[in-house]
XYZ file of C-alpha atoms in Angstrom:
509
model
C -4.897 -27.697 6.546
C -7.477 -29.004 3.922
C -8.086 -25.436 2.748
C -4.268 -24.712 2.287
C -3.913 -27.982 0.283
C -6.793 -27.002 -2.184
C -5.738 -23.306 -2.032
C -4.147 -23.320 -5.465
C -6.597 -25.658 -6.991
C -8.243 -23.173 -9.222
C -7.079 -19.924 -11.151
C -8.855 -16.595 -11.468
C -9.440 -14.386 -14.026
C -7.465 -11.202 -13.798
C -9.542 -8.024 -12.953
C -10.618 -5.787 -15.432
C -10.932 -2.493 -13.291
C -7.343 -0.620 -14.054
C -5.784 0.966 -11.869
C 7.915 6.192 -8.077
C 8.902 4.093 -5.276
C 12.532 4.149 -3.878
C 13.922 1.864 -6.934
C 15.363 -1.458 -5.547
C 18.097 -3.395 -6.892
C 17.085 -5.568 -9.350
C 18.051 -8.423 -11.405
C 20.812 -9.497 -9.091
C 20.325 -13.226 -9.988
C 19.944 -12.750 -13.813
C 23.071 -10.571 -14.133
C 25.372 -13.053 -12.643
C 23.861 -16.016 -14.178
C 24.241 -15.289 -17.763
C 27.564 -17.175 -17.342
C 26.041 -20.215 -16.630
C 24.621 -20.452 -20.213
C 25.007 -23.897 -21.665
C 27.109 -24.462 -24.938
C 24.092 -24.812 -26.700
C 20.343 -23.820 -26.555
C 17.417 -25.384 -28.353
C 14.645 -23.928 -30.600
C 11.165 -25.110 -31.166
C 9.139 -25.510 -34.381
C 5.793 -24.265 -33.348
C 3.370 -26.535 -35.283
C 0.590 -24.721 -33.540
C 1.401 -20.943 -33.350
C -0.920 -20.429 -36.351
C -4.168 -21.518 -34.045
C -2.954 -18.984 -31.056
C -4.708 -15.999 -30.350
C -3.317 -12.428 -31.343
C -4.529 -10.674 -28.209
C -1.175 -9.844 -26.611
C -0.363 -6.293 -26.433
C 1.522 -4.919 -29.188
C 2.417 -8.095 -31.162
C 1.110 -10.630 -33.285
C 0.155 -14.072 -32.473
C 0.536 -15.855 -28.953
C -1.689 -17.415 -26.302
C -4.570 -15.626 -25.118
C -3.800 -13.377 -22.064
C -6.700 -14.271 -20.082
C -5.760 -17.908 -19.886
C -2.356 -19.392 -19.445
C -1.381 -22.297 -21.381
C 0.669 -24.044 -18.993
C -0.590 -27.513 -19.487
C -2.148 -27.114 -23.086
C -1.657 -29.639 -25.331
C -0.075 -27.061 -28.014
C 2.415 -26.212 -25.344
C 3.340 -30.038 -25.054
C 3.438 -30.220 -29.107
C 5.740 -27.558 -29.663
C 7.999 -28.630 -26.990
C 8.378 -32.130 -28.248
C 10.173 -30.942 -31.566
C 13.708 -29.583 -30.820
C 16.324 -28.441 -32.560
C 19.561 -26.945 -31.688
C 20.247 -23.333 -32.044
C 23.689 -21.523 -31.696
C 24.777 -18.880 -29.160
C 24.930 -15.274 -30.098
C 29.036 -15.658 -29.798
C 29.118 -18.214 -32.405
C 26.981 -16.210 -35.156
C 28.218 -13.116 -37.363
C 26.709 -9.620 -36.190
C 24.415 -9.512 -38.942
C 22.651 -12.851 -38.027
C 22.024 -12.102 -34.486
C 18.647 -10.293 -34.854
C 17.215 -13.349 -36.678
C 18.816 -15.424 -34.169
C 17.301 -13.511 -31.403
C 13.840 -13.601 -32.802
C 14.331 -17.406 -33.094
C 15.461 -17.771 -29.271
C 12.147 -14.927 -28.466
C 9.918 -18.000 -30.193
C 11.634 -20.835 -27.982
C 10.426 -18.578 -24.956
C 6.867 -18.022 -25.853
C 6.082 -21.703 -25.042
C 4.694 -21.903 -21.372
C 5.372 -24.955 -19.541
C 3.590 -26.542 -16.749
C 5.275 -25.991 -13.536
C 2.689 -27.853 -11.372
C 4.742 -31.083 -11.949
C 8.351 -30.441 -11.464
C 9.529 -33.771 -13.494
C 7.439 -32.816 -16.298
C 9.333 -31.323 -19.351
C 12.539 -30.991 -17.234
C 14.628 -30.860 -20.482
C 12.455 -28.105 -22.057
C 12.157 -26.244 -18.806
C 15.953 -26.177 -18.389
C 16.416 -25.225 -22.263
C 14.142 -22.403 -22.090
C 15.667 -21.153 -19.082
C 19.265 -20.968 -20.447
C 17.633 -19.225 -23.740
C 16.284 -16.545 -21.351
C 19.304 -16.117 -19.471
C 21.103 -15.602 -22.841
C 18.440 -13.102 -24.088
C 18.753 -11.072 -20.805
C 22.456 -10.944 -21.129
C 22.339 -9.885 -24.850
C 20.016 -7.116 -24.065
C 22.212 -5.995 -20.816
C 25.311 -6.197 -22.732
C 24.242 -3.262 -25.363
C 25.336 -5.762 -28.154
C 23.205 -3.365 -30.498
C 19.755 -2.086 -31.189
C 17.373 -4.529 -31.878
C 15.238 -3.819 -34.688
C 10.960 -3.092 -34.556
C 10.034 -6.388 -35.417
C 12.121 -7.995 -32.691
C 10.802 -5.563 -30.258
C 7.326 -6.414 -31.001
C 8.233 -10.169 -30.888
C 9.778 -9.586 -27.309
C 6.808 -7.963 -26.022
C 4.511 -10.499 -27.152
C 6.640 -13.003 -25.625
C 6.566 -11.241 -22.300
C 3.060 -11.123 -22.436
C 2.544 -14.867 -23.112
C 4.578 -15.717 -20.064
C 3.366 -13.217 -17.606
C -0.210 -12.422 -18.192
C -1.958 -15.345 -16.569
C -4.711 -16.174 -14.136
C -3.552 -15.496 -10.732
C -4.217 -18.045 -8.283
C -7.099 -17.669 -5.888
C -6.604 -15.926 -2.459
C -7.208 -18.031 0.657
C -10.365 -16.349 1.670
C -11.772 -16.962 -2.004
C -11.645 -20.605 -1.549
C -12.919 -20.668 2.079
C -15.419 -17.789 1.912
C -13.919 -16.088 5.060
C -13.913 -12.540 5.157
C -12.595 -12.346 8.633
C -8.997 -13.696 8.344
C -6.129 -11.491 8.758
C -4.323 -10.993 5.541
C -0.818 -10.547 7.877
C -1.385 -14.212 9.216
C -2.122 -15.887 5.688
C 0.847 -18.090 4.339
C 3.171 -16.359 1.591
C 2.414 -17.766 -2.086
C 5.389 -18.641 -3.872
C 4.760 -19.394 -7.644
C 6.412 -22.518 -8.960
C 7.281 -21.003 -12.405
C 9.161 -18.082 -10.779
C 12.492 -19.719 -12.176
C 11.115 -18.799 -15.640
C 8.698 -15.773 -14.716
C 12.318 -13.973 -13.050
C 14.079 -14.199 -16.212
C 11.064 -12.854 -18.025
C 10.581 -10.127 -15.732
C 14.029 -9.366 -16.365
C 14.132 -9.302 -19.905
C 11.398 -7.083 -19.814
C 13.234 -4.541 -17.226
C 16.284 -4.572 -19.272
C 14.674 -3.866 -22.441
C 12.836 -0.901 -20.519
C 15.736 0.546 -19.097
C 18.078 0.211 -21.874
C 19.597 2.981 -23.882
C 19.185 1.356 -27.050
C 15.420 1.050 -26.641
C 13.843 3.982 -28.520
C 10.500 5.250 -26.793
C 8.958 6.069 -29.894
C 8.695 2.658 -31.173
C 8.620 0.975 -27.704
C 5.429 2.948 -26.963
C 3.439 0.951 -29.705
C 4.120 -2.261 -28.190
C 4.299 -1.253 -24.389
C 0.864 0.488 -24.733
C -2.021 1.297 -22.395
C -3.319 -2.409 -22.544
C 0.249 -3.717 -21.711
C 0.439 -1.382 -18.776
C -3.089 -2.156 -17.803
C -2.206 -5.877 -17.659
C 0.913 -5.164 -15.535
C -1.370 -3.321 -12.997
C -3.557 -6.315 -12.820
C -0.476 -8.449 -11.790
C 0.207 -6.574 -8.663
C -2.596 -8.569 -7.341
C -0.546 -11.625 -7.253
C 0.361 -13.201 -3.788
C 3.907 -13.809 -4.675
C 6.051 -10.871 -3.168
C 9.095 -11.435 -5.561
C 6.839 -10.740 -8.620
C 5.311 -7.938 -7.008
C 8.716 -6.369 -6.298
C 9.690 -6.726 -10.155
C 6.309 -5.323 -11.215
C 7.006 -2.317 -8.812
C 10.609 -1.646 -10.244
C 9.019 -2.359 -13.786
C 6.329 0.048 -13.696
C 8.353 2.617 -12.177
C 10.802 2.554 -14.673
C 7.989 2.558 -17.497
C 6.909 5.818 -15.741
C 9.891 7.468 -16.101
C 10.934 6.567 -19.563
C 7.490 6.782 -21.326
C 6.046 10.209 -20.209
C 2.970 9.678 -22.606
C 1.988 7.075 -20.331
C 2.198 8.984 -17.053
C -1.428 10.358 -16.630
C -3.043 6.864 -17.636
C -1.000 5.196 -14.987
C -1.746 7.465 -12.551
C -5.317 7.154 -13.038
C -5.400 3.396 -13.445
C -3.715 3.545 -10.090
C -6.175 5.404 -8.661
C -9.060 3.258 -10.087
C -7.406 0.117 -8.338
C -7.493 2.307 -5.000
C -11.086 2.984 -5.424
C -11.978 -0.462 -5.793
C -9.705 -1.762 -3.195
C -11.459 1.070 -0.670
C -15.349 0.760 -1.789
C -15.775 -2.623 -2.657
C -13.330 -5.295 -2.246
C -11.032 -4.129 0.611
C -8.864 -6.978 -0.791
C -5.548 -6.728 -2.928
C -2.040 -7.904 -2.292
C -0.279 -5.058 -4.097
C -1.368 -1.746 -2.364
C 1.929 -1.004 -0.757
C 3.906 -1.664 -3.901
C 1.733 0.737 -5.804
C 2.059 3.229 -2.730
C 5.842 2.690 -3.308
C 5.685 3.765 -6.800
C 3.281 6.756 -5.800
C 5.632 8.171 -3.201
C 8.355 8.541 -5.895
C 6.012 10.100 -8.349
C 4.727 12.620 -5.637
C 8.593 13.621 -4.605
C 8.210 14.619 -8.367
C 5.376 16.958 -8.426
C 6.019 20.413 -9.813
C 4.665 23.595 -7.821
C 2.319 24.763 -7.643
C 0.412 21.370 -7.535
C -2.194 20.517 -10.232
C -5.619 20.540 -8.884
C -5.807 16.854 -10.215
C -3.276 15.790 -7.536
C -4.977 17.588 -4.624
C -8.039 15.416 -5.767
C -6.044 12.228 -5.510
C -4.954 13.126 -2.225
C -8.642 13.788 -1.001
C -10.345 10.939 -3.061
C -7.851 8.167 -2.676
C -4.812 8.545 -0.308
C -6.957 9.802 2.535
C -9.557 6.985 2.541
C -6.966 4.367 2.174
C -7.021 4.801 5.912
C -10.328 3.423 6.239
C -9.714 -0.293 5.330
C -8.727 -2.566 8.622
C -5.898 -3.969 6.624
C -3.960 -0.517 6.512
C -1.354 -1.698 8.835
C -0.344 -3.948 5.773
C 0.618 -0.617 3.853
C 0.825 2.237 6.291
C 4.364 2.918 6.396
C 4.103 3.581 2.532
C 0.951 5.376 2.734
C 1.838 7.658 5.482
C 5.165 8.504 3.294
C 2.708 9.616 0.573
C 0.447 11.752 2.637
C 3.728 13.429 4.320
C 5.179 14.257 0.892
C 2.086 16.186 0.031
C 2.392 18.080 3.032
C 6.066 18.757 2.525
C 5.059 19.662 -1.150
C 2.399 22.061 -0.263
C 2.050 23.232 3.574
C -1.269 24.503 2.909
C -2.792 20.683 2.719
C -1.906 20.209 6.089
C -5.122 21.003 7.673
C -6.985 18.997 4.748
C -4.988 15.662 5.724
C -5.113 16.409 9.603
C -9.124 16.823 9.290
C -9.146 13.522 7.103
C -7.044 11.438 9.655
C -9.681 12.524 12.250
C -12.521 11.716 9.800
C -11.261 7.790 9.414
C -9.939 7.674 13.155
C -10.433 4.182 14.277
C -13.065 3.844 17.257
C -12.279 0.318 18.648
C -9.077 -0.426 16.849
C -6.086 0.447 19.206
C -3.503 -0.811 16.846
C -4.823 1.389 14.051
C -4.818 4.451 16.688
C -0.869 3.992 17.568
C -0.565 4.243 13.518
C -2.534 7.175 13.368
C -0.716 9.020 16.230
C 2.437 8.185 14.349
C 1.250 9.586 11.471
C -0.312 12.586 12.602
C 3.380 13.401 14.310
C 5.065 13.270 10.886
C 2.255 15.566 9.476
C 2.406 17.815 12.451
C 6.210 17.999 11.786
C 5.532 19.662 8.522
C 2.524 21.890 9.464
C 2.816 25.626 9.585
C 1.218 27.700 12.695
C -1.634 29.358 10.401
C -2.652 25.690 9.158
C -2.499 24.318 12.348
C -4.653 26.957 13.884
C -7.378 25.887 11.532
C -7.531 22.254 12.635
C -6.243 22.228 16.548
C -9.637 22.297 18.539
C -10.969 19.113 16.782
C -7.340 17.657 16.572
C -6.784 18.236 20.314
C -10.037 16.943 21.377
C -9.125 13.634 19.578
C -5.892 13.700 21.415
C -7.250 13.967 24.772
C -9.443 11.248 24.015
C -6.105 9.130 23.410
C -4.720 10.189 26.281
C -7.517 8.861 28.218
C -7.815 5.431 26.510
C -7.301 2.168 28.833
C -5.126 0.907 26.047
C -1.563 1.797 27.421
C -0.021 2.018 23.848
C -2.397 4.626 22.456
C -1.955 6.844 25.798
C 1.828 6.305 25.474
C 2.051 7.341 22.091
C -0.442 10.082 22.528
C 1.861 11.454 25.338
C 5.341 10.871 23.100
C 3.950 13.859 20.822
C 5.246 16.133 23.620
C 8.935 14.875 22.927
C 8.541 16.660 19.363
C 9.975 20.404 19.560
C 7.878 21.501 16.432
C 4.779 20.136 18.157
C 5.314 21.875 21.508
C 6.187 24.856 19.840
C 3.041 24.905 17.807
C 1.256 23.913 21.111
C 2.937 26.902 23.029
C 1.836 29.427 20.516
C -1.665 28.429 20.901
C -1.610 27.407 24.883
C -4.704 29.508 25.868
C -6.873 27.307 23.317
C -5.286 23.922 23.835
C -4.434 23.823 27.554
C -8.108 24.049 28.501
C -8.719 21.320 26.019
C -6.540 18.629 27.308
C -6.226 19.741 30.958
C -8.986 17.651 32.179
C -7.453 14.299 30.393
C -4.313 14.931 32.105
C -5.924 15.351 35.526
C -7.758 12.024 34.870
C -4.828 10.270 34.080
C -2.722 11.545 37.194
C -5.781 10.405 39.005
C -6.493 7.164 38.127
C -4.684 5.549 34.556
C -3.655 1.808 35.441
C -0.380 2.071 33.676
C 2.445 3.286 35.342
C 4.641 4.473 32.573
C 1.478 6.502 31.229
C 1.253 7.819 34.689
C 4.984 9.208 34.757
C 4.491 10.446 31.244
C 1.252 12.567 31.947
C 3.405 14.172 35.114
C 6.100 15.021 32.782
C 3.375 17.171 30.414
C 1.661 18.441 33.196
C 4.962 19.829 34.573
C 5.877 21.126 31.099
C 2.528 22.789 30.983
C 3.023 24.370 34.571
C 6.503 25.666 33.486
C 5.277 27.207 30.466
C 2.385 29.485 31.671
C 1.722 29.187 35.449
C -1.077 31.461 35.620
C -2.625 29.726 32.622
C -2.278 26.269 34.492
C -3.869 27.435 37.571
C -6.790 28.973 35.678
C -7.136 25.537 33.954
C -7.004 23.843 37.140
C -9.431 26.094 39.134
C -11.892 25.454 36.036
C -11.481 21.980 36.339
C -12.101 21.921 40.046
C -15.244 24.191 39.647
C -16.563 21.782 36.882
C -15.989 18.732 39.167
C -17.539 20.372 42.163
C -20.817 21.245 39.836
C -20.681 17.599 38.622
C -20.691 16.259 42.099
C -23.201 18.792 43.096
C -25.327 17.653 40.295
C -25.040 14.071 40.982
C -25.958 14.695 44.566
C -29.014 16.378 43.086
C -29.978 13.411 41.060
C -29.540 11.197 43.947
C -31.921 13.039 46.239
C -34.417 13.224 43.560
C -34.231 9.435 43.202
C -34.704 8.904 46.797
C -37.412 11.386 47.063
C -39.008 9.498 44.225
C -38.221 6.092 46.140
C -40.273 7.427 48.931
C -43.243 8.765 46.973
C -43.851 5.411 45.828
C -42.927 3.823 48.883
C -45.754 5.859 50.847
C -48.174 5.251 47.970
C -47.422 1.480 48.138
C -48.193 1.468 51.770
C -51.387 3.377 51.523
C -52.599 1.166 49.047
C -51.825 -1.831 51.075
C -53.823 -0.144 54.151
C -56.746 0.210 51.811
C -56.914 -3.376 51.003
C -56.232 -4.331 54.473
C -59.628 -2.338 55.325
């Protein structure tokens, strides 16, 4: 309990390594909340603006991106000087760009949310201003000028690029904790962060946003920092990031190779170094949509990504947290290019779990999806090692593993592939089926095994009998070998006993 109380005590610096989902509905809260804008807004005279760093991507001044000034004295001093500003509807159209800029400057002040009672008036004023900015962009009231776009991206950066709180294992030093059992962290500043993300999203998707201008500010540095935020433990933030990055990928074609490479780097670090990252599933959702849009014939770059990043993602022990999205990406590759089926199946066999039964169940489910898209020629290349592994799963003492392996025979396409190559596959798995019939403890597994055995018998009676004959011969040979081994041991024991008796008689004489 003490560890959980101190969990959010410190902040960590975003990782320097950088690395198209199904797009979810977004902005539901902000879309309807604009009507709640108050009758007047406020602005802040930034007495300390000139002292702030200019490190925000695509912008001028602003808070440094590697340290969120939530409790800074600069923010407190700025929040202390407030003057009223009108609503957009209360000023002439030519003056709205300047007013938009002033409102952005209000929102560039980051407030401290660790104390809910602190600066309550300023927090509400900023929230209302953000709502109005979102509504202005969404309504398409006019194309915003380039200086305003620069300030908008700068303001977004000041708010969202911050130090993320440390994960629980970083405070406790524990590496054995199950990520699925950790408490979900919700950022206390989310009421402002959500609106800032919504503002960025509306800016990116707006038809009035000129990509030729916007790419100067939504640049590689900005995208890289967005990717760093995917390690946030707040699922609401990761969901917004997923949607925004997807939209950026779709709108800014110039950034596409960079985004793919940066995501690769995140995966490499996760697989080979940390095995800790909160946003792997969201990144895989984005990639699922990207892969779906790959043109054929597939580029070598994309095939290397499959081999070097996606397949090794089966290795980490936390694969269960993102396996659904990973399986979708893998299946997309095979459906795009059926010749990759052999590569994928051999990759699964390479990382097949030895002692983790739950992972085995996941692998078997993914294997069925891949086999569903596999053509006979590719199936023949990998069927021998594949069914040797399936035979081991059939004999697993964990009933879920054995049961899931037997469910493969419920798939008509897989049964068809097996039937075409039964002369090779039957002898591999026949022994496993017989062992299940004779001694598996679970009744459901016993019944499923009987069904598969009956299917083989009906498919090719002669081959079944031949396999049965070979199995009996192998069993007899094994029994004879065991008898010879026991006989040899008995003879050895007799020789040792005789020698000991002879030595005893010598000592007596």
